[in-house]
Structure formats: C-alpha cells, structure tokens
PDB file of C-alpha atoms in Angstrom:
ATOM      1  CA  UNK A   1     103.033  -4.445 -38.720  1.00 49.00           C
ATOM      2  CA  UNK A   2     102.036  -1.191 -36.757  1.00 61.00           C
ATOM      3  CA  UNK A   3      99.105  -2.627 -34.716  1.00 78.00           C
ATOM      4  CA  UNK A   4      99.754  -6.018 -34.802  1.00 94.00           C
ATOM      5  CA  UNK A   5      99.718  -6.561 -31.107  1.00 96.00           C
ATOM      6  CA  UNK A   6      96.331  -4.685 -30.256  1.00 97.00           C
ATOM      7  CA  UNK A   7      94.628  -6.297 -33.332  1.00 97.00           C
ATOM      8  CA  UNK A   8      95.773 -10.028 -31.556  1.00 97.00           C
ATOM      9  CA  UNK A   9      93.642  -8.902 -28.761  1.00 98.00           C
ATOM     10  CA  UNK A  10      90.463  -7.789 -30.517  1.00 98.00           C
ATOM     11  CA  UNK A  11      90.487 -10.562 -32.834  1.00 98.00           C
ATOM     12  CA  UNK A  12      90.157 -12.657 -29.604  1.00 98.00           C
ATOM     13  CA  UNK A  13      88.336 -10.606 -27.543  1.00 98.00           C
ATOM     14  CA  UNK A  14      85.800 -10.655 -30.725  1.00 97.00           C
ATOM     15  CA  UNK A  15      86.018 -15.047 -31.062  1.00 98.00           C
ATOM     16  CA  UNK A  16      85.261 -14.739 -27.056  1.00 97.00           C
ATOM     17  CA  UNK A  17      82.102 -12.789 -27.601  1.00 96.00           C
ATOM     18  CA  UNK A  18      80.550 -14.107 -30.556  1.00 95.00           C
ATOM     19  CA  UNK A  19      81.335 -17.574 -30.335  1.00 95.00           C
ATOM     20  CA  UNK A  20      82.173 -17.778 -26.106  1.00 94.00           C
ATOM     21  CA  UNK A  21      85.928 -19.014 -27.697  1.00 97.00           C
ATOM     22  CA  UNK A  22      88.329 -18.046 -24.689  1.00 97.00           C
ATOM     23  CA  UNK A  23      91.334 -20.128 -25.122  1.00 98.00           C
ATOM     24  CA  UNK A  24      92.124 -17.857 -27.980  1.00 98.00           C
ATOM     25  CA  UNK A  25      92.451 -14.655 -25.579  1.00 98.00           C
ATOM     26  CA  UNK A  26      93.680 -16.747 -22.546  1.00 98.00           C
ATOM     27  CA  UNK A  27      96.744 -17.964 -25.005  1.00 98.00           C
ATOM     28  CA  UNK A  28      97.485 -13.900 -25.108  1.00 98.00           C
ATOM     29  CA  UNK A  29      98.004 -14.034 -21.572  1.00 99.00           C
ATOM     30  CA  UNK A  30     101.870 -14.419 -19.922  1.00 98.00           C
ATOM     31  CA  UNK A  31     102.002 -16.993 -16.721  1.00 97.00           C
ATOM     32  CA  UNK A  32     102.770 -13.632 -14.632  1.00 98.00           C
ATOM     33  CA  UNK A  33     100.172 -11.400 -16.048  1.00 98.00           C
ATOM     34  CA  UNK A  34      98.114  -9.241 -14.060  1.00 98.00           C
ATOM     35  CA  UNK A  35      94.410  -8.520 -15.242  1.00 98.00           C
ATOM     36  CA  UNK A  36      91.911  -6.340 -13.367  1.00 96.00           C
ATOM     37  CA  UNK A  37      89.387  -3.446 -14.132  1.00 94.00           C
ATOM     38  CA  UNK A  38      88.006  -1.054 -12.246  1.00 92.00           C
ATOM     39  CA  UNK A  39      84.976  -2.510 -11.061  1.00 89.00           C
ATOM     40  CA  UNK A  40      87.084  -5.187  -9.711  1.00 89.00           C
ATOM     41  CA  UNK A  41      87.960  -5.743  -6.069  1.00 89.00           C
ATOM     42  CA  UNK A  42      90.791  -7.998  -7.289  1.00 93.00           C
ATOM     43  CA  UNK A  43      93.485  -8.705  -9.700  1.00 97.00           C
ATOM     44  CA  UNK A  44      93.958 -11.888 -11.604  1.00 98.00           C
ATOM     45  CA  UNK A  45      97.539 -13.633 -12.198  1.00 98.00           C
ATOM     46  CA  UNK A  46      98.289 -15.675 -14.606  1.00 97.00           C
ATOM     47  CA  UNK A  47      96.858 -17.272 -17.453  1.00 96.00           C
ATOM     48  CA  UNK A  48      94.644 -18.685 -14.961  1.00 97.00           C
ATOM     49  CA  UNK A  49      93.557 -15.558 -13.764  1.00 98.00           C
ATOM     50  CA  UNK A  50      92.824 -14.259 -16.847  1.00 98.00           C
ATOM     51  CA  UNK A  51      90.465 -17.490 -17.894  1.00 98.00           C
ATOM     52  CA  UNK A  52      88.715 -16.545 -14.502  1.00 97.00           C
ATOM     53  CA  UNK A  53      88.736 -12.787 -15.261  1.00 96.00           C
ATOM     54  CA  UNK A  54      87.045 -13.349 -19.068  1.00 96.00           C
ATOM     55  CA  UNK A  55      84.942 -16.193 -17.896  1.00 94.00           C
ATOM     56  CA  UNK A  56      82.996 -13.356 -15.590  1.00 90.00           C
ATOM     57  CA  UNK A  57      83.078 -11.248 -18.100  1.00 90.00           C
ATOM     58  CA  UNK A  58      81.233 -13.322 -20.579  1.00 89.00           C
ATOM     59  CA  UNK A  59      79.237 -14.502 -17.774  1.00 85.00           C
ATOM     60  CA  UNK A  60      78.120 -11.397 -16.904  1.00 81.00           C
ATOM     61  CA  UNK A  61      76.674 -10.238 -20.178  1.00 82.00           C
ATOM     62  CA  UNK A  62      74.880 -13.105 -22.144  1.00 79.00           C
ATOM     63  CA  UNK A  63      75.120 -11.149 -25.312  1.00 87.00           C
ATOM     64  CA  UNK A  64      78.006  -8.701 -26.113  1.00 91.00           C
ATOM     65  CA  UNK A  65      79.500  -6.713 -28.619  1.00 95.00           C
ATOM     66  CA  UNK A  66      82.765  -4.728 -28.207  1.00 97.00           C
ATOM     67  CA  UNK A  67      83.603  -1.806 -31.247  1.00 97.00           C
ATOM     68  CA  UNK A  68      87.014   0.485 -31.006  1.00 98.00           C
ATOM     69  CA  UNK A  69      87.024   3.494 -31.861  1.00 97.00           C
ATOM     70  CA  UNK A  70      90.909   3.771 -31.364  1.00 98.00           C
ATOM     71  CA  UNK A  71      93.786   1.394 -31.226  1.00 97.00           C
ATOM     72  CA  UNK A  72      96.481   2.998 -30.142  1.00 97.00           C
ATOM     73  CA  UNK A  73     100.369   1.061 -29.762  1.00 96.00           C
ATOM     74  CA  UNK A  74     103.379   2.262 -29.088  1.00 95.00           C
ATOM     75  CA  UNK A  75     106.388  -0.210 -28.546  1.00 94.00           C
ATOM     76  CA  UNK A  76     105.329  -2.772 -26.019  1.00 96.00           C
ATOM     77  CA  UNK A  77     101.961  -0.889 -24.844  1.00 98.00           C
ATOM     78  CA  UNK A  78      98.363  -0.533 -26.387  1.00 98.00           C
ATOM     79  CA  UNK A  79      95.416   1.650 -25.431  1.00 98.00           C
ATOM     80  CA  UNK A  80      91.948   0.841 -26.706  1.00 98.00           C
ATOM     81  CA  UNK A  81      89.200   2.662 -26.675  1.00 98.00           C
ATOM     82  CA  UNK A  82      85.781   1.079 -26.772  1.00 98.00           C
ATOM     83  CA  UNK A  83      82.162   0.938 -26.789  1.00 96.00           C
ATOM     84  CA  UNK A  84      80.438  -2.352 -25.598  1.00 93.00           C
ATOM     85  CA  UNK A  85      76.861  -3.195 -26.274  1.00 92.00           C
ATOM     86  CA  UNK A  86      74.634  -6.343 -25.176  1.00 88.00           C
ATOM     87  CA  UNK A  87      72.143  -8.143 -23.336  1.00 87.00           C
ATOM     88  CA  UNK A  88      72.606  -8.566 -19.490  1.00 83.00           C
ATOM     89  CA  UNK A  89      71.420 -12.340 -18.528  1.00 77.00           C
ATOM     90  CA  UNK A  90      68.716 -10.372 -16.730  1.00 80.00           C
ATOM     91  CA  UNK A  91      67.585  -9.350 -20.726  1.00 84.00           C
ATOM     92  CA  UNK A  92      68.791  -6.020 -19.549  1.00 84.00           C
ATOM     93  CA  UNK A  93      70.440  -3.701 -22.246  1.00 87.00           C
ATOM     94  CA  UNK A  94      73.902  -3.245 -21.595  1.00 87.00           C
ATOM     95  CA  UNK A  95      76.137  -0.057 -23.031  1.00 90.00           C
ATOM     96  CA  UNK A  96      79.078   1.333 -21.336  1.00 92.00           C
ATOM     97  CA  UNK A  97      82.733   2.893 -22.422  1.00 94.00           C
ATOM     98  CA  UNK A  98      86.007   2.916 -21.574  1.00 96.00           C
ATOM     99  CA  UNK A  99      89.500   2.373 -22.365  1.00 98.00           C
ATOM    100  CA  UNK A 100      91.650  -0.799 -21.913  1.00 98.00           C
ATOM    101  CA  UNK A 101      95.437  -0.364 -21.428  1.00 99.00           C
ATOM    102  CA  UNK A 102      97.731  -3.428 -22.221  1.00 99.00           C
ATOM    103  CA  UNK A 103     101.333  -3.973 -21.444  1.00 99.00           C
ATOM    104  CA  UNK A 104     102.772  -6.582 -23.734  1.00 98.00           C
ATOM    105  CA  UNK A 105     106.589  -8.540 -22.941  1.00 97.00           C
ATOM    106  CA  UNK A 106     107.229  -9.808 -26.230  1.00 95.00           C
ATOM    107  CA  UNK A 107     104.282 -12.021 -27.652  1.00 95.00           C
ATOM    108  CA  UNK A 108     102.686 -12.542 -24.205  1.00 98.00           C
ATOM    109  CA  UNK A 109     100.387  -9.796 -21.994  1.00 99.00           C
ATOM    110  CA  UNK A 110     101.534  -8.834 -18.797  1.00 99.00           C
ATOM    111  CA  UNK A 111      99.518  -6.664 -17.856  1.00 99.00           C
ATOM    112  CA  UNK A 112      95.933  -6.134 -18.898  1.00 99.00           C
ATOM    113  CA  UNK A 113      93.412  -3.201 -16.903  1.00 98.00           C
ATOM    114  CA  UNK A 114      90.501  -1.657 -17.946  1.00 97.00           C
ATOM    115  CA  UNK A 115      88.891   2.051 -17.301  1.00 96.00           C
ATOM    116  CA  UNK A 116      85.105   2.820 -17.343  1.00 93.00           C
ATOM    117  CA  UNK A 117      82.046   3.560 -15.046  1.00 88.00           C
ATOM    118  CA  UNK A 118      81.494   1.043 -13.108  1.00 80.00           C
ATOM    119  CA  UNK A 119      78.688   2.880 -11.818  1.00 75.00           C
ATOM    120  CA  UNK A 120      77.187   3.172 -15.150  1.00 67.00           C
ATOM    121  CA  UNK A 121      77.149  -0.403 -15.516  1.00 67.00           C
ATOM    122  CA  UNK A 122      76.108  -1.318 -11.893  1.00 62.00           C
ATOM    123  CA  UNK A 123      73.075   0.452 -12.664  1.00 56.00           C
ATOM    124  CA  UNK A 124      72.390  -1.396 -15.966  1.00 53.00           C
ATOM    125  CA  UNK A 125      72.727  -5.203 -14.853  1.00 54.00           C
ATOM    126  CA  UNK A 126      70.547  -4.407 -11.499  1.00 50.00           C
TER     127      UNK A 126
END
C-alpha cells in the first residue's frame, strides 16, 4: 500500500486530537526514536519521549484540528504537509503550517521533527 506508513500516523495523530487517545501514536514510536520540532529547545527519546512530546502538544492547544494537504512517502521516509487549526486553552484561535518529516525503521518511527513558525504561533497562544 503506497502510503500506508504516513496514513498510520494521521490516523493517530487524528484519535489524539479528537478524542485526547495517545497510546495509539505513542505505539508508532521505536524505543530509540528521536522527536522534536522547531519550537523545541529539546529532543525527546523514546517512546517515552514521544508520550511527553504529544502530551504538550495536546496540552498546549485545548482544541485542535490537523488537515494535510500532502502526504508524501518514499521508502522508509514521509513528509507531511499540514494546516492545524484550534482553540488555545487561553480560548485563543490557533492556525499555523508546516511540514512534518518522519523517518520510519520498519513498523516503528525513529525519527519524528516538525517545521513551522514558531513565531507565528508564539504570537497566537500569548
């Protein structure tokens, strides 16, 4: 199946923000993965890491909405890009862009890292 590995992820990222299910995307995860964006000071290892990085996420922005334009795989990599939408806890409204790259080894991510403004978004949860 051509896009099997980047529709895995959405269809969890999507259970993670309309129902708050994360053990779904944190199963994606390999024990040596490495998961970070660029807003981030740090980067997350492990399945552990990557409940910690997702919880913040969610926890960030109460409600939230994630829509690809293009899903994009090639062998063991996948590029997404994406529009996210929502509510900042603050009742802010929250809409920013970017693209997430994931490196897969086998079944498992590896690598997970995320491009957008953080600037753009800074500005929006203030």
């Amino acid at each position: 199946m051509p896009m099997e590995r980047a529709q895995r992820f959405v269809d969890a990222l999507l259970k993670l923000e309309e129902h708050g299910d994360i053990d779904s995307l944190v199963a994606l995860f390999a024990d040596d993965a490495q998961v970070s964006n660029v807003a981030s000071p740090s980067i997350f290892s492990g399945a552990d890491g990557a409940r910690r990085f997702w919880t913040e996420y969610k926890g960030t922005l109460g409600q939230v909405k994630s829509t690809f334009r293009n899903m994009i795989e090639s062998g063991d990599r996948v590029a997404l890009e994406w529009e996210t939408q929502g509510t900042a806890h603050n009742g802010a409204a929250v809409a920013y862009e970017g693209v997430s790259i994931i490196e897969w080894d086998g079944d498992r991510i590896r690598r997970f890292f995320a491009y957008f403004d953080p600037h753009a978004l800074g500005q929006e949860l203030a």
